[in-house]
C-alpha positions as CSV (number, residue, x, y, z in Angstrom):
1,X,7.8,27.3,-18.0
2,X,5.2,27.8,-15.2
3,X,6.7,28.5,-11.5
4,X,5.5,28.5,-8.1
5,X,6.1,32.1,-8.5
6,X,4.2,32.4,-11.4
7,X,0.9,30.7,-10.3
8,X,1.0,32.4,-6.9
9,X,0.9,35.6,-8.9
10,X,-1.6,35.0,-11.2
11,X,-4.0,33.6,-8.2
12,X,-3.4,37.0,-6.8
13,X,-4.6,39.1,-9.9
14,X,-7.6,36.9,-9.9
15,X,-7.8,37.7,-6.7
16,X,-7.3,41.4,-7.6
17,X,-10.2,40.8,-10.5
18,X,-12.3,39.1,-8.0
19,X,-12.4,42.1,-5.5
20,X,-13.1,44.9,-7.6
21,X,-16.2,46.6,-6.9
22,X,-19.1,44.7,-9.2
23,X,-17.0,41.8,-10.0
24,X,-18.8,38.3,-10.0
25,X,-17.3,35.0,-10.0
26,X,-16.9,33.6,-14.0
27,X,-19.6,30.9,-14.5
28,X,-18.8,27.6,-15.1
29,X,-20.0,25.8,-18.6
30,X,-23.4,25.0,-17.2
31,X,-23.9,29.2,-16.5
32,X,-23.8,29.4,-13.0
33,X,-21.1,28.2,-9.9
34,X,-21.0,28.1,-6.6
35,X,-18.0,30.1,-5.4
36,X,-15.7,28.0,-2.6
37,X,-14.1,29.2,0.3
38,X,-10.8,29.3,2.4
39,X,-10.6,30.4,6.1
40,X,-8.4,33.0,7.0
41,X,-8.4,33.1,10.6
42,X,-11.3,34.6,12.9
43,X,-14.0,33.0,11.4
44,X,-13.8,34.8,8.1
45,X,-13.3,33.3,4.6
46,X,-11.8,34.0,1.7
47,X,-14.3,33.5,-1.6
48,X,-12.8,31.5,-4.4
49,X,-13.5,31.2,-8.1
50,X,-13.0,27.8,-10.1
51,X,-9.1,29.7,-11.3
52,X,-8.1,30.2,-8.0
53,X,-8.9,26.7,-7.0
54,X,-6.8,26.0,-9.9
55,X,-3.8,28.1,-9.4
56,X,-3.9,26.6,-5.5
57,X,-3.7,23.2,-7.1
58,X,-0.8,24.1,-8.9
59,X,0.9,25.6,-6.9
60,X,0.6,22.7,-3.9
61,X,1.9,20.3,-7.0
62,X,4.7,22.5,-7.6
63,X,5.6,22.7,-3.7
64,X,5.2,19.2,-3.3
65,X,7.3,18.8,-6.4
66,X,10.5,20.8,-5.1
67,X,10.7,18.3,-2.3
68,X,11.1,14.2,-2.9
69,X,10.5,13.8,0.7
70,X,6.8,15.1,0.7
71,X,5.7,12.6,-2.0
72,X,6.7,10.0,0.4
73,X,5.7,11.1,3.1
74,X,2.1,12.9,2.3
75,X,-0.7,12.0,-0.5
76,X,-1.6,14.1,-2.9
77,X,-5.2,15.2,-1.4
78,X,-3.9,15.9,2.1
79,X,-0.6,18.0,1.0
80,X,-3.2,20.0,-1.2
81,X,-5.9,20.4,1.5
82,X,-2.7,21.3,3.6
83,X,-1.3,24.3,1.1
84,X,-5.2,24.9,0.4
85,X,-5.3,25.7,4.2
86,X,-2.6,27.7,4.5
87,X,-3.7,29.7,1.5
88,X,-6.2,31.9,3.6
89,X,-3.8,33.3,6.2
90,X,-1.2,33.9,3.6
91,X,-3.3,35.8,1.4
92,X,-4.3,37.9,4.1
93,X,-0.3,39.4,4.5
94,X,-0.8,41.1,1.4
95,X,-1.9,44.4,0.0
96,X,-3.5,44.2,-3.5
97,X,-2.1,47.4,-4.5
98,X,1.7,46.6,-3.6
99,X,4.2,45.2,-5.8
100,X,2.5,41.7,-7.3
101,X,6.5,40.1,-7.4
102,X,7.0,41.1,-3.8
103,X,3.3,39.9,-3.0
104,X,4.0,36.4,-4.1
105,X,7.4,36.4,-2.4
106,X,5.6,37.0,0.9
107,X,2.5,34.5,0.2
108,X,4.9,31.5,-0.8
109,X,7.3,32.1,2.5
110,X,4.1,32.3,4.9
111,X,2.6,28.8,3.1
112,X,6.3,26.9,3.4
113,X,6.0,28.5,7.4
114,X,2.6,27.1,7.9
115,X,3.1,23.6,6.0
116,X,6.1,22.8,8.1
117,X,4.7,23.3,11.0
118,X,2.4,19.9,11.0
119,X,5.5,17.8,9.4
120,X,7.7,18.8,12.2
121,X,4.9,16.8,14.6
122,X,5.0,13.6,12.2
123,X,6.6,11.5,15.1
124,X,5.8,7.6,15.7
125,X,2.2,6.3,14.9
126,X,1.5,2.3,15.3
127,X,-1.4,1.5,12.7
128,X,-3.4,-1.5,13.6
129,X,-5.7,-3.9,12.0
130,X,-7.5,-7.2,12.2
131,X,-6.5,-9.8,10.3
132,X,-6.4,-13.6,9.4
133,X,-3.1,-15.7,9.6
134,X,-2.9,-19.1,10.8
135,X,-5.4,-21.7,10.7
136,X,-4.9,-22.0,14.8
137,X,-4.4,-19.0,16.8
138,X,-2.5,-20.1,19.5
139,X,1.0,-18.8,17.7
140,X,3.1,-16.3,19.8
141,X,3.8,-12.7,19.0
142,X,6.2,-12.5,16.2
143,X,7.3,-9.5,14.0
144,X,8.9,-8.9,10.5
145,X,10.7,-5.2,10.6
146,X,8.4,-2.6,11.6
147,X,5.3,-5.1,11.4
148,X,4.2,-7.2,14.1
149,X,1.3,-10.5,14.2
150,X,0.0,-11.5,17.7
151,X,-3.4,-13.4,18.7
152,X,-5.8,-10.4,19.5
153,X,-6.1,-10.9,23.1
154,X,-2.3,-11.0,23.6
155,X,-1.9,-7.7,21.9
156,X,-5.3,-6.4,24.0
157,X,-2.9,-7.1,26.9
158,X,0.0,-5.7,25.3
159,X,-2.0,-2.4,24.9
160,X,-3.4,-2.9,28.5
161,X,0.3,-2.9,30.0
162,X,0.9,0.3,27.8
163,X,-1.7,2.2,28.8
164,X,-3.1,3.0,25.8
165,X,-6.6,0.6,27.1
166,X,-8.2,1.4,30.2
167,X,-8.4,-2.1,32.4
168,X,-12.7,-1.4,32.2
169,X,-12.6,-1.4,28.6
170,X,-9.9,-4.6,27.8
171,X,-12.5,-6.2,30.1
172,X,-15.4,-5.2,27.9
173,X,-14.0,-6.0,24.9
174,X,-12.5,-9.5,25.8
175,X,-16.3,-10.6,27.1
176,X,-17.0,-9.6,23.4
177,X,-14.8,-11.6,21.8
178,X,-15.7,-14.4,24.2
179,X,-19.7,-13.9,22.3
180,X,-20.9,-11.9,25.3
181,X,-23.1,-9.3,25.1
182,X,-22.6,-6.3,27.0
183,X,-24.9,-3.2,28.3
184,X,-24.3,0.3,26.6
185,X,-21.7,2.3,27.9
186,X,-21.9,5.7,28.7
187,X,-20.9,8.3,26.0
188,X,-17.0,8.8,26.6
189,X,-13.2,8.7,24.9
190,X,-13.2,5.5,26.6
191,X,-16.1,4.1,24.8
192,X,-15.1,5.4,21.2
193,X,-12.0,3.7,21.5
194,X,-14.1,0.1,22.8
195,X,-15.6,1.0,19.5
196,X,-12.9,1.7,17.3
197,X,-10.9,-1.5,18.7
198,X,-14.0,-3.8,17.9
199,X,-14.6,-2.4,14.7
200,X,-11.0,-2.3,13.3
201,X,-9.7,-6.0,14.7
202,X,-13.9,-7.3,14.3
203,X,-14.0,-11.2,14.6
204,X,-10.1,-11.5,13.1
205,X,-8.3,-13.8,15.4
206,X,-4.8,-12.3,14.7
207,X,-3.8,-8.2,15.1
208,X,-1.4,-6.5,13.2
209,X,0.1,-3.9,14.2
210,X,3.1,-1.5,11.6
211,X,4.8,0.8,13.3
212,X,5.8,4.7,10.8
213,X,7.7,7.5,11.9
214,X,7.4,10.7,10.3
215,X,4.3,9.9,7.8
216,X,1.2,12.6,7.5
217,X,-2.2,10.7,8.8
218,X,-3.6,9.2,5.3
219,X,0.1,8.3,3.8
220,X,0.9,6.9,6.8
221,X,-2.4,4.5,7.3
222,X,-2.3,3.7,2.9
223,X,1.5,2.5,3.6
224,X,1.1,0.9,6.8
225,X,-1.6,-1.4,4.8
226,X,0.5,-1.9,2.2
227,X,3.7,-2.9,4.4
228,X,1.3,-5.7,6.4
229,X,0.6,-7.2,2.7
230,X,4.2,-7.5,2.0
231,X,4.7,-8.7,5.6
232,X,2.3,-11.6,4.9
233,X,3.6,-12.4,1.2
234,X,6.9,-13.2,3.0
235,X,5.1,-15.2,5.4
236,X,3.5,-16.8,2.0
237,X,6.8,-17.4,0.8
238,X,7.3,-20.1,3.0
239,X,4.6,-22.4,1.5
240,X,5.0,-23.8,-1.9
241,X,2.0,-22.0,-3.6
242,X,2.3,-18.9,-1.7
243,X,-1.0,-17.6,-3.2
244,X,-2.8,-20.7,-1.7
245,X,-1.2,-19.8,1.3
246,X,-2.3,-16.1,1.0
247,X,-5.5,-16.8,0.0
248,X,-5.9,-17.0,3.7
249,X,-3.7,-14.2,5.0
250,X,-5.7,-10.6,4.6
251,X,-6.5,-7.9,6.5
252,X,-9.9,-6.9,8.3
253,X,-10.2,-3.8,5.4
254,X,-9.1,-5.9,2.4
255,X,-12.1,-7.7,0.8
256,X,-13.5,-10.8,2.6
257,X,-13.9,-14.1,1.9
258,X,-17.2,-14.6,-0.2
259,X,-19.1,-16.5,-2.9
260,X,-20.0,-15.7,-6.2
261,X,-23.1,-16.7,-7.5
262,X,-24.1,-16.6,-11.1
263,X,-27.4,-17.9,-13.2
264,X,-26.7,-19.5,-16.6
265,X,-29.6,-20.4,-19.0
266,X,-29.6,-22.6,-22.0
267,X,-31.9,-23.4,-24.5
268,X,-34.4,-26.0,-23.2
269,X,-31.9,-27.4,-20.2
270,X,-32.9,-26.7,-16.6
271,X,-30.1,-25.3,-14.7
272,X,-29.3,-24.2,-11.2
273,X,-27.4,-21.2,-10.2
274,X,-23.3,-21.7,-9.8
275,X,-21.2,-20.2,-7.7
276,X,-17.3,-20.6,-6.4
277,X,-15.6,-19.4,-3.2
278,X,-13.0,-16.5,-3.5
279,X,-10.5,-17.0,-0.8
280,X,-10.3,-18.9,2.2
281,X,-11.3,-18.0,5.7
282,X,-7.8,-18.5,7.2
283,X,-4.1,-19.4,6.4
284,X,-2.4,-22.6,6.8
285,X,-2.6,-24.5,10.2
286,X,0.6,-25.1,11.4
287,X,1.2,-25.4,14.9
288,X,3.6,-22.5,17.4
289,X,6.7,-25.1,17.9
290,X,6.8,-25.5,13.9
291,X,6.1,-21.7,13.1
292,X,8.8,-21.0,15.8
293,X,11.3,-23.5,14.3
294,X,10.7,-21.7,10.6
295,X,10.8,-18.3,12.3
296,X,14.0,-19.2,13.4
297,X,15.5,-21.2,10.2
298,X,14.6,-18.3,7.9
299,X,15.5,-15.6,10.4
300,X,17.6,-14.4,7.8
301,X,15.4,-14.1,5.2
302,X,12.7,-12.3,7.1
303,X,14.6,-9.8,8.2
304,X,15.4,-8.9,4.7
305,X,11.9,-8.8,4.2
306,X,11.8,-6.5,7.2
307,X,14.5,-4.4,5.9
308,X,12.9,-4.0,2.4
309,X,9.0,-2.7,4.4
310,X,11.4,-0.6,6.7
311,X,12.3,1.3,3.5
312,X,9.3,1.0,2.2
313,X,8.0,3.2,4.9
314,X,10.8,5.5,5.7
315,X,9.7,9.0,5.3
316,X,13.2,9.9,3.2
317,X,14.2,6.1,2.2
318,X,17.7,6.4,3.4
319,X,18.1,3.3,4.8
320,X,21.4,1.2,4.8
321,X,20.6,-0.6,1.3
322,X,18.2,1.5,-0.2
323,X,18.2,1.0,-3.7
324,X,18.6,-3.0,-3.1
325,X,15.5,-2.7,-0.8
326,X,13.5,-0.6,-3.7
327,X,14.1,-4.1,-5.8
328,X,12.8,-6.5,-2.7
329,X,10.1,-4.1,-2.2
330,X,8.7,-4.1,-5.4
331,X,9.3,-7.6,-6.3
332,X,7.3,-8.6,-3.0
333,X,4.6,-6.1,-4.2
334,X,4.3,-7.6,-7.6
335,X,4.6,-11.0,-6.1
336,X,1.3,-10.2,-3.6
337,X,-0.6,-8.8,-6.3
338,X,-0.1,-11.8,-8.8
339,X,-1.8,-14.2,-5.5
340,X,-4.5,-12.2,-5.3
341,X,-5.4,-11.4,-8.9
342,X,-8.7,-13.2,-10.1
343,X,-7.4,-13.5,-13.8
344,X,-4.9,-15.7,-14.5
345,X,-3.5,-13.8,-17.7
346,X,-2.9,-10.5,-15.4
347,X,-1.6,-12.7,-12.4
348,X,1.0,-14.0,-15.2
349,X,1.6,-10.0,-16.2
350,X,2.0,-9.3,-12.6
351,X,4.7,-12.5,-11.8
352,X,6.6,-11.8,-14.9
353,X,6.9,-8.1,-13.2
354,X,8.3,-9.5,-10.1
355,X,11.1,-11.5,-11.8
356,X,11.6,-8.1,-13.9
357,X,12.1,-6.5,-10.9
358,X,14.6,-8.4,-9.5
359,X,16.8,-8.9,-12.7
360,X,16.7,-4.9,-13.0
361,X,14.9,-5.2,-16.4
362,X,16.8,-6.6,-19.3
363,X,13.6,-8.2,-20.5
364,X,13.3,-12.1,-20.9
365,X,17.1,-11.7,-21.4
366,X,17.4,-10.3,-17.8
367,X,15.1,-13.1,-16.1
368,X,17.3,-16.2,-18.0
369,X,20.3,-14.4,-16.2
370,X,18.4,-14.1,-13.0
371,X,17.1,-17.8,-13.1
372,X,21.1,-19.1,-14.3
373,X,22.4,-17.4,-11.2
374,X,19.9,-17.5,-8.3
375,X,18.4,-21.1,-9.1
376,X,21.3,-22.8,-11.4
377,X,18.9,-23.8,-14.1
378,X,20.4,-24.2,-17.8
379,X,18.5,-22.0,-20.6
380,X,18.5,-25.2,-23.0
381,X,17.4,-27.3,-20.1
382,X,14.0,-28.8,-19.6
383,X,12.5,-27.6,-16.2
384,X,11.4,-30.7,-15.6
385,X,10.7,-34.0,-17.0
386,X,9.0,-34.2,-20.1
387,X,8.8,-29.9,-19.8
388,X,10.0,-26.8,-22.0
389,X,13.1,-26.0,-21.4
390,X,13.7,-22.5,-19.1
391,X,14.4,-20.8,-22.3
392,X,11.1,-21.7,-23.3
393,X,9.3,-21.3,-20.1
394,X,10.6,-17.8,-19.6
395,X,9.1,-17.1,-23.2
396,X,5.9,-17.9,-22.9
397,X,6.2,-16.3,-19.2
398,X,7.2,-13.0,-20.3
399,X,7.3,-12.8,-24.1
400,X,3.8,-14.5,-25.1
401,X,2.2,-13.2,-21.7
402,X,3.4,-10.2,-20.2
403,X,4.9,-7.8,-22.9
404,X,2.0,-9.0,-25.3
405,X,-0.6,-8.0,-23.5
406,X,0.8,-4.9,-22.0
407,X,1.4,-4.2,-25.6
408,X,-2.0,-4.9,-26.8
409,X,-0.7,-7.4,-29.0
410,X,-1.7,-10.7,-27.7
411,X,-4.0,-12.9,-29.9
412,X,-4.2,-15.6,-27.3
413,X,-5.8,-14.0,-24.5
414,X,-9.3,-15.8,-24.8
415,X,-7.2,-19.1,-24.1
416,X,-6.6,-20.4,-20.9
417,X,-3.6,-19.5,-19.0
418,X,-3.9,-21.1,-15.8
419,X,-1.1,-22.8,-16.5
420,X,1.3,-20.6,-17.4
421,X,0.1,-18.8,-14.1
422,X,1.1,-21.6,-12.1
423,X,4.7,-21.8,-14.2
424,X,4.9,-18.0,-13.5
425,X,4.0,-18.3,-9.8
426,X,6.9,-20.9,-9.0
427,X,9.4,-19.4,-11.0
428,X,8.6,-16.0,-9.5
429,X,8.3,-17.4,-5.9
430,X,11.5,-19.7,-6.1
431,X,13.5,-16.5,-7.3
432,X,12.1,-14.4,-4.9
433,X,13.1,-16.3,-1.9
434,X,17.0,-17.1,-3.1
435,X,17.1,-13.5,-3.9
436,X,16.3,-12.3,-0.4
437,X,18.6,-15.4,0.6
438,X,21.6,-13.4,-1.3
439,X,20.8,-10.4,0.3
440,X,20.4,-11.9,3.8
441,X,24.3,-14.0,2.9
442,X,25.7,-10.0,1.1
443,X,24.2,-8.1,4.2
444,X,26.7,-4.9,2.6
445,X,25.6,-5.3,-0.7
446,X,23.1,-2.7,-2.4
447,X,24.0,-4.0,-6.2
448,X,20.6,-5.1,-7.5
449,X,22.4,-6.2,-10.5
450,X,24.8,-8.9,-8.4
451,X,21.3,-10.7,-8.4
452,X,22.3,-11.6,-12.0
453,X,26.0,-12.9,-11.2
């Protein structure tokens, strides 16, 4: 079996091969390749053929592998541009004619040096981004774990007041907001960030703002993203069709609302072009005494909600309830993507996989146990008047919908499934919020399987 060890040693006899006198780089398929390069310090580099490249890779997966942290905590393409980095100095310790074993001993302690150095510096970052929430925007700061809503000017003052705005540019950028215009500005750190604050908050009404501690730039901007989602899909919760709800809840870099035109021609029949409207240009309206009166009701609820993004975006997950929190985490992730999926059939796949989540598996099984405990309904019952009964429900739900066509078995996927979409949406939702009820009433529980009982 292949070792760091191994590959560091092999990358230096290609290195070896590399540097004898009247040695060329291999050429690719196509005959001919460009060699890369790695600095080593001084403004030299280090040539590379297409195996070295290879043997890096390698052995950044392998470092990254011998450490559960770094997968959290980096992506893959900036941990390997980090080990690729350190590559050049390291290789530069060596002699070619010393012992190959003791070579990659020395290589493999210099990279481990060189990529700790920049985790050590991971400290507290606050990752911000426009977004839509409400359908008014006079509703006061508010904040669900580590992510926070406020109307954009109150958080302008907020970062005023913390000094990370100069007074001359919160001015500037409030007269934009207000549909001034302003003069250019003179070249400065002052104006790049007037820039960077209008182009990452734009016309949104709303900023949010997650706070990460010990996360590498690009894992630490994908995750805070992702933790503002589930932030709003508990906000979502609250409404009775959540996806309605969340239709109007995105962020500035998730895709905007638009309309989707299409032409349809039919044999001697004049037609116009159709189109529909994907999403809605703002949440609910509901006015700050309400939203403070459900803030405070479901206090409970949302900090579970808190507590499941807060290990969501811990760099080492230990949190107080970790592997409950995996279960709220990815049942609120399964749960935001079923809102926002386009096709009804995969929003039913993606529902079914939140109420998977939080029965622990078991399959259709699992769910009937979740739904007997957590909303009291009777498998031979009808769900409603006239309805199937939950035994049924949760078959077509999972069985007919979600294990078919994961399985490439399901003959019914040209029908319509809209309305097992909406049957999958309420049963998911309804679970989902007296599940994180539980866990708010069991704050010492971490039994994912207790959801069941």
């Amino acid at each position: 079996m292949a070792t760091l060890e191994s590959h560091v040693e092999a990358l230096i006899t290609e290195l070896t091969r590399v540097q004898a006198s009247g040695s060329i780089p291999d050429p690719d398929e196509e005959g001919f390749s460009f060699p890369g390069q790695i600095a080593v310090g001084n403004d030299r580099f280090l040539m590379t053929t297409r195996e070295m490249e290879r043997l890096i890779e390698l052995s950044s997966r392998e470092l990254k592998r011998s450490d559960p942290v770094l997968s959290r905590t980096h992506t893959d393409k900036e941990w390997n541009w980090m080990v690729r980095s350190a590559f050049g100095p390291a290789l530069m310790l060596i002699d070619l004619d010393d012992d190959r074993q003791e070579n990659a001993r020395t290589v493999i302690a210099a990279i481990r040096a060189a990529v700790s150095k920049p985790a050590k510096t991971y400290g507290s970052a606050e990752h911000v981004f426009g977004c839509t929430l409400f359908g008014n925007f006079e509703v006061a700061l508010f904040s669900i774990g580590p992510v926070q809503f406020e109307p954009r000017l109150a958080w302008l003052s907020r970062k005023l007041s913390e000094c990370d705005v100069t007074k001359t540019t919160a001015q500037r950028v409030t007269r934009v907001w207000s549909g001034n215009k302003l003069r250019k500005r003179k070249t400065s750190v002052d104006s790049l960030r007037e820039r960077d604050i209008l182009d990452a908050v734009g016309k949104c009404p709303y900023v949010c703002s997650v706070r990460t501690e010990g996360l590498a730039s690009e894992a630490g901007r994908l995750k805070a993203q992702t933790a503002a989602r589930l932030a709003m899909t508990g906000i979502a919760l609250r409404w009775a069709v959540s996806s309605k709800a969340l239709d109007g809840f995105r962020l500035l870099v998730d895709p905007s609302v638009r309309r989707q035109r299409s032409l349809v021609f039919k044999p001697k029949v004049k037609t116009l072009s159709g189109g529909n409207l994907m999403g809605l240009p703002h949440g609910p309206t509901i006015s700050p005494e309400n939203w403070a009166k459900e803030l405070t009701k479901h206090r409970d609820d949302f900090d579970v909600v808190g507590e499941a993004i807060a290990y969501y975006l811990s760099p080492d997950g230990k949190v107080v309830r970790p592997t409950l929190m995996n279960t709220f985490a990815q049942a609120l992730l399964w749960f935001h993507e079923g809102c926002r999926d386009e096709v009804d059939l995969m929003a039913v796949v993606k529902f079914s996989a939140c109420l998977d989540a939080l029965a622990s598996g078991g399959k259709s099984t699992g769910i009937r146990s979740l739904i007997r405990a957590r909303l009291g309904m009777q498998d031979d019952k009808p769900i409603r008047k006239d309805g199937p009964t939950m035994h049924d429900a949760v078959q077509e739900i999972y069985s007919s919908g979600r294990s078919r066509t994961i399985h490439g078995t399901n003959d019914k996927i040209g029908n319509d499934w809209s309305s097992t979409r909406v049957l999958a949406e309420q049963f998911a939702r309804l679970c989902l919020v007296m599940c994180l009820d539980w866990g708010a009433c069991n704050p010492t529980s971490n039994d994912p399987l207790a959801l069941k009982k």
